[in-house]
XYZ file of C-alpha atoms in Angstrom:
538
model
C 16.174 8.759 43.118
C 13.024 8.483 45.145
C 12.099 4.774 45.408
C 10.661 4.921 48.943
C 7.921 6.582 49.032
C 6.252 4.586 47.596
C 4.515 0.741 48.870
C 5.006 -1.520 46.126
C 2.982 -4.342 46.148
C 3.035 -8.056 45.092
C 2.781 -9.433 43.292
C 3.331 -7.521 40.037
C 1.212 -6.785 37.233
C 1.718 -9.548 34.559
C 0.210 -11.378 31.490
C -1.441 -7.837 29.484
C 0.506 -4.886 31.121
C -0.453 -1.391 30.453
C 2.405 0.386 30.977
C 2.273 4.652 31.669
C 5.120 6.773 31.406
C 4.725 10.402 32.804
C 6.571 13.864 33.244
C 6.475 17.084 33.978
C 6.704 19.306 30.272
C 10.177 21.875 30.287
C 10.519 21.062 33.450
C 14.334 21.983 32.983
C 13.569 25.282 31.741
C 10.752 25.257 35.267
C 13.228 24.327 37.792
C 16.101 27.140 36.330
C 13.678 29.665 36.375
C 11.445 29.261 39.578
C 15.072 28.045 41.613
C 15.686 25.531 43.559
C 13.487 26.482 46.684
C 10.133 27.134 44.899
C 10.694 23.758 42.437
C 10.908 21.611 44.917
C 7.376 22.799 45.809
C 6.050 22.603 43.301
C 7.720 19.118 41.978
C 6.827 17.510 45.538
C 2.555 18.874 45.823
C 3.000 17.072 41.593
C 3.623 13.587 43.073
C 1.645 13.770 45.650
C -1.586 14.164 43.620
C -0.193 11.695 41.601
C 0.470 9.491 43.991
C -3.350 10.049 45.593
C -4.876 9.146 41.920
C -2.867 5.861 41.705
C -3.684 4.951 44.900
C -7.022 4.503 43.901
C -6.517 3.482 39.974
C -4.731 0.404 41.289
C -1.769 1.466 39.324
C 1.126 0.181 40.869
C 4.741 2.360 41.249
C 7.907 0.707 39.900
C 9.938 3.832 39.544
C 10.191 7.785 39.957
C 12.835 9.291 38.803
C 12.595 13.926 39.123
C 9.527 15.148 37.411
C 8.514 11.068 35.955
C 6.992 8.621 37.455
C 6.602 5.063 35.337
C 3.581 2.420 36.685
C 2.651 -0.198 35.754
C -1.785 -1.328 35.197
C -3.453 -4.912 35.250
C -6.480 -3.064 33.523
C -6.450 -1.138 30.969
C -9.343 1.080 31.475
C -7.586 1.981 35.052
C -4.522 3.576 33.545
C -6.269 4.938 31.210
C -9.019 6.294 34.178
C -5.611 6.734 36.311
C -4.421 9.459 33.379
C -7.364 11.619 33.480
C -7.004 11.229 37.245
C -3.652 12.533 37.039
C -4.987 15.460 34.543
C -8.008 16.796 36.257
C -6.412 16.821 39.833
C -3.305 18.516 38.469
C -5.437 20.989 36.789
C -7.789 21.807 39.650
C -5.009 21.984 42.005
C -3.508 25.464 44.059
C -0.711 26.494 42.276
C 2.285 28.594 43.745
C 1.874 31.831 41.471
C 5.202 34.290 39.197
C 4.628 37.326 38.296
C 0.523 36.361 37.288
C 1.116 33.109 35.536
C -0.111 30.146 37.497
C 3.510 27.059 38.331
C 0.933 24.647 37.765
C 3.608 21.806 36.163
C 1.873 19.929 32.772
C 2.562 17.149 33.085
C 2.745 14.598 29.392
C 1.433 10.954 29.731
C 1.768 8.011 27.264
C -0.243 4.750 27.716
C 0.206 1.607 25.880
C -0.686 -2.562 26.631
C 1.171 -5.657 25.737
C 2.811 -8.660 27.072
C 4.733 -8.293 29.536
C 5.957 -10.865 33.185
C 8.229 -9.334 35.716
C 11.631 -10.016 36.165
C 13.899 -8.445 39.833
C 11.419 -5.960 40.698
C 10.843 -4.672 37.284
C 10.529 -5.528 33.638
C 12.544 -5.930 30.505
C 10.557 -6.221 27.378
C 10.478 -2.885 24.452
C 6.442 -2.619 25.407
C 8.806 -0.376 28.256
C 10.737 1.341 25.399
C 7.355 1.982 23.556
C 5.779 3.578 26.119
C 7.908 5.585 27.175
C 8.109 7.144 23.161
C 4.368 7.473 23.547
C 5.051 9.625 26.658
C 8.438 11.622 25.039
C 5.732 12.152 21.882
C 3.172 14.197 23.556
C 2.648 17.374 24.389
C 2.249 18.557 28.467
C -1.782 18.137 29.583
C -1.254 15.397 26.740
C -2.596 11.911 27.148
C -1.300 9.942 24.643
C -1.908 5.797 23.999
C -1.011 3.317 21.867
C -4.574 1.806 19.775
C -4.055 -0.893 21.779
C -4.232 0.463 25.056
C -6.877 2.011 23.703
C -9.276 -0.742 22.060
C -7.725 -3.094 25.404
C -8.956 -0.324 27.939
C -13.087 -0.899 25.853
C -12.959 3.019 25.552
C -15.916 4.820 23.359
C -15.618 7.155 20.834
C -15.678 10.426 21.299
C -13.109 9.028 24.138
C -10.907 8.812 21.551
C -9.432 10.850 18.982
C -6.798 8.505 15.800
C -4.186 10.801 14.841
C -2.357 8.084 12.365
C 0.597 6.210 12.587
C 3.492 6.614 13.626
C 7.460 5.725 13.470
C 8.720 5.996 16.368
C 12.966 6.344 17.678
C 14.680 2.558 17.700
C 10.824 0.765 17.552
C 10.388 -1.213 14.988
C 6.788 -1.574 13.052
C 4.171 1.580 13.659
C 2.166 2.820 16.453
C -0.663 4.169 16.281
C -1.200 6.620 18.518
C -4.498 8.462 20.096
C -5.831 11.234 22.080
C -7.558 10.908 25.218
C -10.681 13.493 25.725
C -12.542 13.675 28.839
C -14.236 16.296 30.075
C -12.558 19.325 31.317
C -9.213 18.792 29.933
C -7.427 20.410 26.366
C -8.521 18.548 23.208
C -6.649 20.936 20.770
C -2.350 20.430 20.538
C 0.326 20.035 17.528
C 0.977 17.378 15.661
C 3.129 14.543 17.878
C 7.019 15.123 17.316
C 7.585 12.329 15.939
C 7.170 11.193 11.562
C 4.204 10.148 10.951
C 4.207 6.704 9.103
C 2.420 7.660 5.212
C 2.841 4.567 2.992
C 4.451 1.460 2.792
C 6.075 1.945 -0.892
C 8.970 -0.005 -1.329
C 11.594 2.509 -2.389
C 12.354 2.382 -6.021
C 16.284 1.436 -6.995
C 16.219 4.067 -10.292
C 12.997 6.512 -11.081
C 10.657 5.172 -13.010
C 9.874 6.654 -16.740
C 6.788 8.352 -15.720
C 3.303 7.545 -17.883
C 0.759 10.484 -17.095
C -1.698 9.292 -19.223
C -1.789 5.712 -17.097
C -2.028 8.083 -13.789
C -4.399 10.324 -14.999
C -6.933 7.548 -16.263
C -6.273 5.983 -12.440
C -7.258 9.480 -11.227
C -10.328 9.622 -12.797
C -11.554 5.952 -11.968
C -11.138 6.596 -8.435
C -12.936 10.446 -8.668
C -16.472 7.611 -8.180
C -14.793 4.202 -7.004
C -13.404 2.946 -3.976
C -11.797 -0.790 -6.452
C -9.798 -0.146 -9.662
C -7.961 -2.912 -11.172
C -5.270 -2.494 -13.099
C -4.641 -5.383 -15.461
C -2.392 -6.535 -17.810
C -0.015 -9.468 -18.821
C 3.305 -10.174 -16.969
C 6.409 -7.311 -17.615
C 4.261 -4.900 -19.099
C 4.301 -2.973 -15.258
C 1.542 -3.178 -13.658
C 3.907 -2.547 -9.759
C 6.091 0.326 -11.716
C 3.343 2.357 -12.573
C 1.075 1.348 -9.287
C 3.994 2.565 -7.148
C 4.929 5.452 -9.105
C 0.807 6.153 -8.668
C -0.063 5.705 -5.357
C 3.265 8.630 -4.957
C 1.287 11.088 -6.660
C -1.435 9.970 -3.653
C 0.442 10.933 -0.630
C -1.284 14.096 0.143
C -4.899 12.531 -0.776
C -5.405 10.156 1.911
C -4.600 11.106 5.486
C -4.158 7.885 7.464
C -1.674 6.553 4.672
C -0.943 4.726 1.274
C 0.039 1.270 2.198
C 1.630 -1.629 -0.691
C 1.379 -5.271 -0.019
C 1.828 -8.452 -2.146
C -0.818 -10.085 -1.465
C 0.388 -14.124 -1.230
C -1.367 -17.050 0.098
C -2.390 -14.756 2.885
C -4.028 -11.725 1.977
C -4.252 -9.876 5.799
C -0.912 -11.516 6.817
C 0.263 -9.515 4.286
C -1.449 -5.660 5.176
C -0.710 -6.200 8.216
C 3.526 -6.547 8.058
C 2.489 -3.256 5.641
C 0.555 -1.639 7.471
C 3.464 -2.405 11.081
C 0.928 -4.791 13.319
C 0.584 -8.386 14.848
C -1.452 -10.995 14.420
C -3.802 -11.622 17.104
C -4.579 -15.151 18.853
C -7.225 -16.949 17.017
C -8.118 -14.131 15.077
C -8.429 -14.121 11.420
C -5.190 -12.158 10.223
C -7.442 -9.859 7.598
C -10.247 -9.036 10.359
C -7.437 -7.465 12.261
C -5.980 -5.457 9.782
C -10.047 -4.516 8.933
C -10.504 -3.482 12.563
C -6.884 -1.152 11.947
C -8.616 0.351 8.432
C -12.385 1.255 10.356
C -12.033 4.314 10.357
C -9.014 4.861 8.188
C -8.984 6.798 4.630
C -6.466 5.590 3.336
C -5.351 3.845 -0.193
C -4.154 0.319 -0.469
C -1.899 -0.616 -3.501
C -2.230 -5.088 -3.120
C -0.436 -6.394 -6.079
C 0.288 -10.238 -7.521
C -4.040 -10.572 -6.384
C -6.344 -13.181 -8.488
C -9.536 -13.905 -7.994
C -9.602 -16.429 -4.700
C -8.791 -13.290 -3.508
C -11.828 -10.907 -4.190
C -13.752 -12.217 -1.386
C -10.819 -10.899 1.036
C -11.403 -7.514 -0.956
C -15.237 -7.449 -0.606
C -14.037 -7.292 2.550
C -12.368 -5.136 3.338
C -13.885 -2.522 1.358
C -17.183 -3.249 3.267
C -15.772 -3.201 6.937
C -13.959 -0.305 5.658
C -16.071 3.029 4.451
C -13.203 4.366 3.676
C -11.075 2.559 2.354
C -10.360 2.697 -1.566
C -8.038 -0.367 -3.403
C -5.498 -0.050 -6.574
C -5.571 -4.228 -7.364
C -3.173 -5.122 -9.459
C -2.650 -8.590 -11.005
C -2.949 -10.384 -14.102
C -7.503 -9.869 -14.539
C -9.479 -8.050 -12.530
C -11.733 -9.457 -9.586
C -15.737 -8.879 -10.928
C -16.379 -7.645 -7.781
C -19.264 -5.131 -8.089
C -18.694 -1.463 -8.382
C -14.925 -2.558 -8.998
C -13.926 0.246 -12.215
C -11.597 -1.362 -14.368
C -8.196 -0.375 -16.588
C -6.049 -2.369 -18.666
C -2.292 -1.480 -18.847
C -1.567 -1.316 -22.142
C 1.199 -0.605 -24.484
C 3.489 2.749 -23.792
C 3.431 6.285 -26.220
C 7.254 5.508 -28.439
C 8.587 8.518 -26.384
C 7.747 6.369 -23.459
C 8.240 3.131 -24.498
C 11.451 3.999 -25.821
C 12.989 5.514 -22.758
C 12.179 2.496 -20.691
C 13.926 0.642 -23.073
C 16.748 3.005 -22.240
C 16.189 2.658 -19.029
C 17.571 -1.405 -19.704
C 20.314 -0.440 -21.412
C 21.710 1.807 -19.242
C 21.293 -1.001 -16.807
C 22.746 -2.771 -18.962
C 25.818 -0.999 -19.254
C 24.917 0.023 -23.358
C 25.227 3.664 -24.062
C 21.246 3.540 -26.111
C 19.192 6.858 -26.059
C 15.535 7.298 -25.658
C 16.401 9.046 -28.879
C 18.406 5.736 -30.240
C 15.762 3.173 -29.541
C 12.683 4.849 -30.403
C 12.553 3.392 -34.107
C 13.078 -0.047 -31.877
C 9.815 1.109 -29.655
C 8.003 1.952 -32.601
C 7.969 -1.101 -34.388
C 7.221 -3.167 -31.186
C 4.157 -0.494 -30.821
C 5.102 0.375 -27.373
C 4.154 -3.409 -26.253
C 6.659 -3.237 -22.771
C 6.309 -7.000 -23.143
C 8.267 -7.045 -26.266
C 10.774 -4.383 -24.679
C 11.935 -5.907 -22.143
C 12.503 -9.254 -24.239
C 15.040 -7.183 -26.265
C 16.887 -5.371 -24.043
C 19.378 -7.788 -24.150
C 19.530 -8.452 -27.407
C 19.259 -4.358 -28.110
C 22.109 -3.483 -25.711
C 24.028 -5.946 -26.387
C 23.887 -5.102 -30.260
C 22.107 -2.238 -30.598
C 18.679 -1.048 -31.012
C 19.401 -0.935 -34.842
C 20.776 -4.726 -34.748
C 17.227 -5.611 -32.716
C 15.322 -3.741 -35.070
C 17.300 -6.414 -38.075
C 16.935 -9.201 -35.679
C 13.187 -8.788 -35.132
C 12.387 -8.195 -38.466
C 13.779 -11.064 -40.044
C 12.726 -13.746 -37.012
C 10.167 -11.826 -34.997
C 9.176 -15.540 -33.412
C 12.333 -15.443 -31.801
C 13.805 -12.218 -30.700
C 10.662 -12.214 -29.264
C 11.393 -15.757 -27.118
C 14.718 -15.320 -25.860
C 15.027 -16.557 -22.562
C 11.278 -17.910 -22.823
C 9.842 -15.085 -20.786
C 7.911 -13.757 -23.446
C 6.237 -16.354 -24.769
C 5.709 -17.422 -20.668
C 4.206 -14.617 -20.112
C 1.286 -15.061 -23.053
C 0.427 -18.672 -22.560
C 0.217 -17.739 -18.808
C -2.915 -14.842 -20.218
C -4.566 -16.890 -22.616
C -4.748 -20.070 -20.503
C -6.434 -17.775 -17.959
C -9.219 -16.543 -20.186
C -11.906 -18.751 -22.112
C -12.548 -20.625 -24.929
C -14.473 -18.103 -26.947
C -12.050 -15.620 -25.570
C -9.060 -17.270 -27.561
C -11.854 -18.209 -30.389
C -11.655 -14.359 -30.119
C -8.147 -13.768 -29.788
C -6.523 -15.798 -32.922
C -9.414 -14.298 -35.479
C -8.392 -10.571 -33.893
C -4.732 -11.333 -34.962
C -4.901 -12.610 -37.833
C -6.272 -8.996 -38.765
C -3.212 -6.057 -38.778
C -5.898 -3.589 -38.409
C -7.761 -4.770 -36.057
C -11.872 -4.684 -36.418
C -14.874 -2.903 -35.027
C -17.599 -4.418 -32.271
C -19.672 -4.712 -34.830
C -16.815 -6.601 -37.631
C -16.289 -8.814 -34.461
C -19.307 -10.115 -33.831
C -19.996 -11.081 -37.273
C -16.691 -13.298 -37.221
C -18.052 -14.732 -34.705
C -21.745 -14.652 -35.052
C -22.376 -18.338 -34.485
C -20.936 -18.451 -31.522
C -22.877 -17.092 -28.042
C -21.265 -15.076 -26.312
C -18.527 -13.473 -27.951
C -19.219 -9.718 -27.200
C -18.389 -10.545 -22.642
C -14.910 -12.682 -24.764
C -14.104 -8.914 -26.640
C -14.802 -7.677 -22.812
C -12.667 -10.574 -21.430
C -9.819 -9.404 -24.025
C -9.226 -5.859 -23.295
C -9.931 -6.881 -19.250
C -6.447 -8.224 -19.413
C -4.787 -6.411 -21.780
C -4.166 -9.354 -24.900
C -6.876 -7.290 -27.497
C -6.184 -2.637 -27.020
C -8.844 0.128 -28.584
C -8.101 2.481 -30.468
C -10.691 5.448 -31.332
C -10.349 6.782 -34.256
C -12.965 8.915 -33.545
C -15.220 9.304 -31.003
C -18.032 7.511 -31.969
C -16.102 3.921 -33.201
C -13.772 1.800 -31.680
C -11.106 -0.541 -33.196
C -9.990 -3.860 -31.346
C -6.714 -4.765 -31.887
C -4.270 -7.136 -30.805
C -0.538 -5.899 -30.274
C 1.537 -6.215 -32.845
C 3.765 -8.683 -30.398
C 1.560 -11.019 -29.956
C -0.055 -10.702 -33.812
C 3.664 -12.163 -35.152
C 3.655 -14.805 -32.243
C -0.088 -16.045 -32.574
C 0.753 -15.721 -36.478
C 4.705 -15.819 -37.290
C 4.215 -13.330 -38.858
C 7.178 -11.553 -39.457
C 6.676 -7.314 -39.357
C 7.360 -5.073 -42.867
C 10.394 -2.792 -41.443
C 12.685 -0.651 -43.280
C 15.458 -2.327 -42.542
C 13.934 -5.864 -42.688
C 13.571 -8.161 -45.367
C 10.573 -9.199 -47.588
C 7.349 -10.122 -45.132
C 7.515 -14.030 -44.771
C 4.853 -16.344 -43.159
C 6.784 -19.275 -40.536
C 3.432 -21.350 -40.416
C 5.462 -24.500 -37.956
C 5.491 -21.769 -35.286
C 2.168 -20.495 -36.364
C 0.358 -23.720 -36.300
C 2.416 -25.008 -32.814
C 1.606 -22.155 -30.675
C -2.290 -22.357 -32.375
C -2.554 -25.968 -31.062
C -1.513 -25.119 -27.969
C -4.401 -22.464 -27.390
C -7.393 -23.762 -29.612
C -7.399 -27.042 -31.441
C -8.714 -27.623 -34.147
C -7.368 -24.027 -35.828
C -6.975 -23.191 -39.165
C -5.295 -19.768 -39.281
C -5.583 -19.128 -43.337
C -9.434 -19.972 -42.528
C -12.409 -16.468 -42.602
C -13.980 -18.216 -39.329
C -12.905 -20.038 -36.644
C -14.953 -23.664 -36.389
C -13.533 -25.230 -33.383
C -12.451 -23.688 -29.939
C -11.606 -26.706 -27.623
């Protein structure tokens, strides 16, 4: 320890304190190669130069051990000036030579600003440990600082090179590291030898069933848009698809992929995902926007609704290189938003999803076993979820017979499917409900012209159709390039009309008018499902 050579001013810095750690890269190897006497000359000259700069910049030397310094500053700008001054002084000094090479020590410097209060002549705070970890992540001749330090110092963009977010050993959250630049100092260094934090995607408990078609659709949308909404009925797998797709995009975004559930305060949720803390007296969203302002990043924001639209618009405006995948029941309806509704899955995918549900419940049914049942519900994932229990406890054949005999009862296990449908229908407009019930009565669907003809007495029928497609209550099928058929998925038709599906294992088709009337009364009143026209919309 070398404590006595530097007078310690009182009081020590408190409040927002900037800490500095320095040490010589490869000092052990340097000492063993030079021998004790020659290394002592190098070390003492290094200490003298560092202390001369600290006296000029107001740094308080807290501790010196071997080749390292621990220093505190009242002002972050002074600390940054000291770091640059130390590196400049070391490069400008004369040093002994060995085999024609200068023995100038290569010093690495770490800086960090945080709240700290002195105690017993020193500091006991995680901010000190963070500074030490930042120093250990630097290379010789390099100055690394936290983004908090650079911001507190008010450094201009030309003086800061942002390196990204990193996980520092033993410390929670992420630390954004920046490299300080100054004339005469080197700028090219290898990446910091610590693990970069590039995403906040939750780990999957099991591998999701791939849905490559949806992934390609999202890829295509993001080639020309920065905001894409992924919508659909509750339980259709939006979150699973969004996270699986986002993992495939990690290599495309230099500053990471960040996932969070929005909740009531999107800014706070986003800061938590980024590993950042809110700032006092400042909206959390503004703090998050500052962190992302220069970032090439992808945000996967789940459980969004239209109350979040203004926050998303602000983020996209303030952060020109950020892209957003907005996951929710409905689109945000922002300018420039690309919409993707998650509809039914192909039979092989939906069969694998149902087999996965069965496996979770200890049943032996494979995707091949589940394929007829998945095909019967047209790959409608919320319906597969509703049938999972009876399929696992019985068999796919039992579930198929149960579905044919009593489709509403089979799909209403636990009430989740009905609740998801009711919630989706409650959120749409009256004209959209009218179109929904008209299309539900047509198992083959209808063309745009047919929909307009069905509802030609009502204004806004085409907009109503768009609304239904956006929330995946209606799917689009294209039998030819210049044709489009709009159809209600079969499980929704059965629930809306009470009509049993015609299946090979099932008895003859029959209707359940009491169920149909009850549900129709909740959706639109009065409604005549047997008639050719919808007379009134609530």
